[in-house]
Amino acid sequence: MTASRSANFAFLAVHDPELDGLGADAERFFALDPDISVVRLRQFGERLAQRAAARRGLRAIPREKQYDLLRRLEDGGVVPESASQPFHRLRTVGNAAAHEVQRNHGQALALLRDARDLAVWFHATFGSDPAFRGAP
């Protein structure tokens, strides 16, 4: 098993160590370059959505856009509205950060919180402890 890289995302390593790694990267780049942090969070959201789809047996569609995957997850009842909104924020803000310099620490911090909330939702939904809430 890979050593945990993030206290906030370590519990995801049992599902996919790369999720822990992307969360850790986003935390590490936050102070130095919030745009890179946001791009990593977008990648985190993409991977988390793909893992949710796989857990529910939804077939992968090559080169499917994140928006379309999220719609399939929402329509299939896999992603509740409480998780849908943070997923879409990671997607839209991540797209903007990838295409233009923003250097917005407040926005990056808000997305880190969204990603953490999604991580807890995923672990509670697809892990062995439906009551999981994570450490503060």
PDB file of C-alpha atoms in Angstrom:
ATOM      1  CA  MET A   1       0.000   0.000   0.000  1.00  0.00           C
ATOM      2  CA  THR A   2       1.234   3.499  -0.834  1.00  0.00           C
ATOM      3  CA  ALA A   3       1.994   5.835   2.054  1.00  0.00           C
ATOM      4  CA  SER A   4      -0.590   8.561   2.558  1.00  0.00           C
ATOM      5  CA  ARG A   5       0.296  11.930   1.126  1.00  0.00           C
ATOM      6  CA  SER A   6      -2.596  13.985   2.500  1.00  0.00           C
ATOM      7  CA  ALA A   7      -4.311  14.010   5.867  1.00  0.00           C
ATOM      8  CA  ASN A   8      -7.443  15.315   4.138  1.00  0.00           C
ATOM      9  CA  PHE A   9      -7.612  12.739   1.342  1.00  0.00           C
ATOM     10  CA  ALA A  10      -5.688   9.729   2.717  1.00  0.00           C
ATOM     11  CA  PHE A  11      -8.839   7.662   3.325  1.00  0.00           C
ATOM     12  CA  LEU A  12      -9.397   7.575  -0.458  1.00  0.00           C
ATOM     13  CA  ALA A  13      -6.195   5.587  -0.998  1.00  0.00           C
ATOM     14  CA  VAL A  14      -8.114   2.360  -0.336  1.00  0.00           C
ATOM     15  CA  HIS A  15     -10.234   3.153  -3.402  1.00  0.00           C
ATOM     16  CA  ASP A  16      -7.522   4.684  -5.582  1.00  0.00           C
ATOM     17  CA  PRO A  17      -4.122   5.973  -4.380  1.00  0.00           C
ATOM     18  CA  GLU A  18      -4.115   8.532  -7.196  1.00  0.00           C
ATOM     19  CA  LEU A  19      -7.061  10.323  -5.559  1.00  0.00           C
ATOM     20  CA  ASP A  20      -4.968  10.836  -2.427  1.00  0.00           C
ATOM     21  CA  GLY A  21      -2.082  12.007  -4.621  1.00  0.00           C
ATOM     22  CA  LEU A  22      -4.174  14.543  -6.547  1.00  0.00           C
ATOM     23  CA  GLY A  23      -5.599  15.916  -3.302  1.00  0.00           C
ATOM     24  CA  ALA A  24      -2.108  16.187  -1.830  1.00  0.00           C
ATOM     25  CA  ASP A  25      -0.834  17.945  -4.962  1.00  0.00           C
ATOM     26  CA  ALA A  26      -3.691  20.461  -4.778  1.00  0.00           C
ATOM     27  CA  GLU A  27      -2.847  21.185  -1.138  1.00  0.00           C
ATOM     28  CA  ARG A  28       0.868  21.482  -1.844  1.00  0.00           C
ATOM     29  CA  PHE A  29       0.435  23.886  -4.775  1.00  0.00           C
ATOM     30  CA  PHE A  30      -2.211  26.003  -3.027  1.00  0.00           C
ATOM     31  CA  ALA A  31       0.175  28.589  -1.534  1.00  0.00           C
ATOM     32  CA  LEU A  32       2.665  28.625  -4.405  1.00  0.00           C
ATOM     33  CA  ASP A  33       0.299  28.570  -7.396  1.00  0.00           C
ATOM     34  CA  PRO A  34      -3.466  28.416  -6.784  1.00  0.00           C
ATOM     35  CA  ASP A  35      -4.121  27.898 -10.509  1.00  0.00           C
ATOM     36  CA  ILE A  36      -2.159  24.632 -10.466  1.00  0.00           C
ATOM     37  CA  SER A  37      -4.027  23.673  -7.299  1.00  0.00           C
ATOM     38  CA  VAL A  38      -7.353  24.237  -9.083  1.00  0.00           C
ATOM     39  CA  VAL A  39      -6.255  22.251 -12.145  1.00  0.00           C
ATOM     40  CA  ARG A  40      -5.281  19.343  -9.865  1.00  0.00           C
ATOM     41  CA  LEU A  41      -8.693  19.591  -8.197  1.00  0.00           C
ATOM     42  CA  ARG A  42     -10.374  19.407 -11.585  1.00  0.00           C
ATOM     43  CA  GLN A  43      -8.385  16.245 -12.303  1.00  0.00           C
ATOM     44  CA  PHE A  44      -9.410  14.956  -8.874  1.00  0.00           C
ATOM     45  CA  GLY A  45     -13.083  15.555  -9.729  1.00  0.00           C
ATOM     46  CA  GLU A  46     -12.718  13.782 -13.060  1.00  0.00           C
ATOM     47  CA  ARG A  47     -11.102  10.738 -11.512  1.00  0.00           C
ATOM     48  CA  LEU A  48     -13.583  10.615  -8.638  1.00  0.00           C
ATOM     49  CA  ALA A  49     -16.523  10.736 -11.065  1.00  0.00           C
ATOM     50  CA  GLN A  50     -14.960   7.967 -13.151  1.00  0.00           C
ATOM     51  CA  ARG A  51     -14.527   5.830 -10.024  1.00  0.00           C
ATOM     52  CA  ALA A  52     -18.143   6.455  -9.003  1.00  0.00           C
ATOM     53  CA  ALA A  53     -19.327   5.391 -12.462  1.00  0.00           C
ATOM     54  CA  ALA A  54     -17.194   2.248 -12.325  1.00  0.00           C
ATOM     55  CA  ARG A  55     -18.520   1.371  -8.869  1.00  0.00           C
ATOM     56  CA  ARG A  56     -22.075   1.523 -10.219  1.00  0.00           C
ATOM     57  CA  GLY A  57     -21.190  -0.505 -13.298  1.00  0.00           C
ATOM     58  CA  LEU A  58     -21.707   2.315 -15.785  1.00  0.00           C
ATOM     59  CA  ARG A  59     -19.758   1.697 -18.940  1.00  0.00           C
ATOM     60  CA  ALA A  60     -16.879   3.986 -19.788  1.00  0.00           C
ATOM     61  CA  ILE A  61     -17.299   6.100 -22.888  1.00  0.00           C
ATOM     62  CA  PRO A  62     -13.965   6.981 -24.509  1.00  0.00           C
ATOM     63  CA  ARG A  63     -13.237  10.723 -24.509  1.00  0.00           C
ATOM     64  CA  GLU A  64     -16.480  11.483 -22.687  1.00  0.00           C
ATOM     65  CA  LYS A  65     -16.597  15.054 -21.422  1.00  0.00           C
ATOM     66  CA  GLN A  66     -16.807  15.521 -17.668  1.00  0.00           C
ATOM     67  CA  TYR A  67     -20.106  17.376 -18.036  1.00  0.00           C
ATOM     68  CA  ASP A  68     -21.636  14.409 -19.851  1.00  0.00           C
ATOM     69  CA  LEU A  69     -20.334  11.903 -17.323  1.00  0.00           C
ATOM     70  CA  LEU A  70     -21.721  13.974 -14.460  1.00  0.00           C
ATOM     71  CA  ARG A  71     -25.107  14.161 -16.192  1.00  0.00           C
ATOM     72  CA  ARG A  72     -25.137  10.364 -16.560  1.00  0.00           C
ATOM     73  CA  LEU A  73     -24.249   9.986 -12.879  1.00  0.00           C
ATOM     74  CA  GLU A  74     -26.959  12.457 -11.865  1.00  0.00           C
ATOM     75  CA  ASP A  75     -29.602  10.915 -14.130  1.00  0.00           C
ATOM     76  CA  GLY A  76     -28.713   7.446 -12.858  1.00  0.00           C
ATOM     77  CA  GLY A  77     -29.091   8.510  -9.229  1.00  0.00           C
ATOM     78  CA  VAL A  78     -25.429   7.837  -8.470  1.00  0.00           C
ATOM     79  CA  VAL A  79     -24.580  11.442  -7.600  1.00  0.00           C
ATOM     80  CA  PRO A  80     -27.054  13.307  -5.397  1.00  0.00           C
ATOM     81  CA  GLU A  81     -27.600  17.046  -5.880  1.00  0.00           C
ATOM     82  CA  SER A  82     -25.488  17.773  -2.797  1.00  0.00           C
ATOM     83  CA  ALA A  83     -22.492  16.232  -4.592  1.00  0.00           C
ATOM     84  CA  SER A  84     -23.433  17.357  -8.091  1.00  0.00           C
ATOM     85  CA  GLN A  85     -22.883  21.048  -7.454  1.00  0.00           C
ATOM     86  CA  PRO A  86     -19.322  20.630  -6.081  1.00  0.00           C
ATOM     87  CA  PHE A  87     -18.448  18.339  -8.997  1.00  0.00           C
ATOM     88  CA  HIS A  88     -19.594  20.999 -11.465  1.00  0.00           C
ATOM     89  CA  ARG A  89     -17.698  23.758  -9.620  1.00  0.00           C
ATOM     90  CA  LEU A  90     -14.484  21.709  -9.838  1.00  0.00           C
ATOM     91  CA  ARG A  91     -15.139  21.260 -13.556  1.00  0.00           C
ATOM     92  CA  THR A  92     -15.969  24.848 -14.491  1.00  0.00           C
ATOM     93  CA  VAL A  93     -13.455  26.642 -12.289  1.00  0.00           C
ATOM     94  CA  GLY A  94     -10.816  24.072 -13.229  1.00  0.00           C
ATOM     95  CA  ASN A  95     -11.429  24.742 -16.914  1.00  0.00           C
ATOM     96  CA  ALA A  96     -11.021  28.476 -16.392  1.00  0.00           C
ATOM     97  CA  ALA A  97      -7.799  28.003 -14.402  1.00  0.00           C
ATOM     98  CA  ALA A  98      -6.364  25.817 -17.155  1.00  0.00           C
ATOM     99  CA  HIS A  99      -6.941  28.532 -19.764  1.00  0.00           C
ATOM    100  CA  GLU A 100      -6.256  31.797 -17.960  1.00  0.00           C
ATOM    101  CA  VAL A 101      -4.143  33.033 -15.073  1.00  0.00           C
ATOM    102  CA  GLN A 102      -6.348  33.839 -12.098  1.00  0.00           C
ATOM    103  CA  ARG A 103      -4.150  33.436  -8.997  1.00  0.00           C
ATOM    104  CA  ASN A 104      -7.215  33.354  -6.778  1.00  0.00           C
ATOM    105  CA  HIS A 105      -6.393  31.769  -3.423  1.00  0.00           C
ATOM    106  CA  GLY A 106      -9.943  32.194  -2.122  1.00  0.00           C
ATOM    107  CA  GLN A 107     -11.354  30.281  -5.046  1.00  0.00           C
ATOM    108  CA  ALA A 108      -8.733  27.540  -4.692  1.00  0.00           C
ATOM    109  CA  LEU A 109      -9.519  27.201  -0.984  1.00  0.00           C
ATOM    110  CA  ALA A 110     -13.247  26.924  -1.690  1.00  0.00           C
ATOM    111  CA  LEU A 111     -12.544  24.177  -4.226  1.00  0.00           C
ATOM    112  CA  LEU A 112     -10.295  22.331  -1.775  1.00  0.00           C
ATOM    113  CA  ARG A 113     -13.258  22.297   0.595  1.00  0.00           C
ATOM    114  CA  ASP A 114     -15.551  21.080  -2.202  1.00  0.00           C
ATOM    115  CA  ALA A 115     -13.083  18.313  -3.055  1.00  0.00           C
ATOM    116  CA  ARG A 116     -12.857  17.264   0.580  1.00  0.00           C
ATOM    117  CA  ASP A 117     -16.673  17.139   0.806  1.00  0.00           C
ATOM    118  CA  LEU A 118     -16.783  15.007  -2.348  1.00  0.00           C
ATOM    119  CA  ALA A 119     -14.087  12.724  -0.943  1.00  0.00           C
ATOM    120  CA  VAL A 120     -16.142  12.160   2.212  1.00  0.00           C
ATOM    121  CA  TRP A 121     -19.304  11.566   0.147  1.00  0.00           C
ATOM    122  CA  PHE A 122     -17.484   9.048  -2.071  1.00  0.00           C
ATOM    123  CA  HIS A 123     -15.959   7.147   0.838  1.00  0.00           C
ATOM    124  CA  ALA A 124     -19.256   7.023   2.729  1.00  0.00           C
ATOM    125  CA  THR A 125     -21.131   5.924  -0.398  1.00  0.00           C
ATOM    126  CA  PHE A 126     -18.692   3.383  -1.800  1.00  0.00           C
ATOM    127  CA  GLY A 127     -16.685   2.398   1.284  1.00  0.00           C
ATOM    128  CA  SER A 128     -17.581   0.094   4.134  1.00  0.00           C
ATOM    129  CA  ASP A 129     -18.779   2.838   6.524  1.00  0.00           C
ATOM    130  CA  PRO A 130     -21.891   4.726   5.341  1.00  0.00           C
ATOM    131  CA  ALA A 131     -21.673   6.935   8.459  1.00  0.00           C
ATOM    132  CA  PHE A 132     -18.131   8.095   7.609  1.00  0.00           C
ATOM    133  CA  ARG A 133     -17.671  11.831   8.079  1.00  0.00           C
ATOM    134  CA  GLY A 134     -13.874  12.105   8.174  1.00  0.00           C
ATOM    135  CA  ALA A 135     -11.696  13.900  10.660  1.00  0.00           C
ATOM    136  CA  PRO A 136     -11.902  17.687  10.820  1.00  0.00           C
TER     137      PRO A 136
END
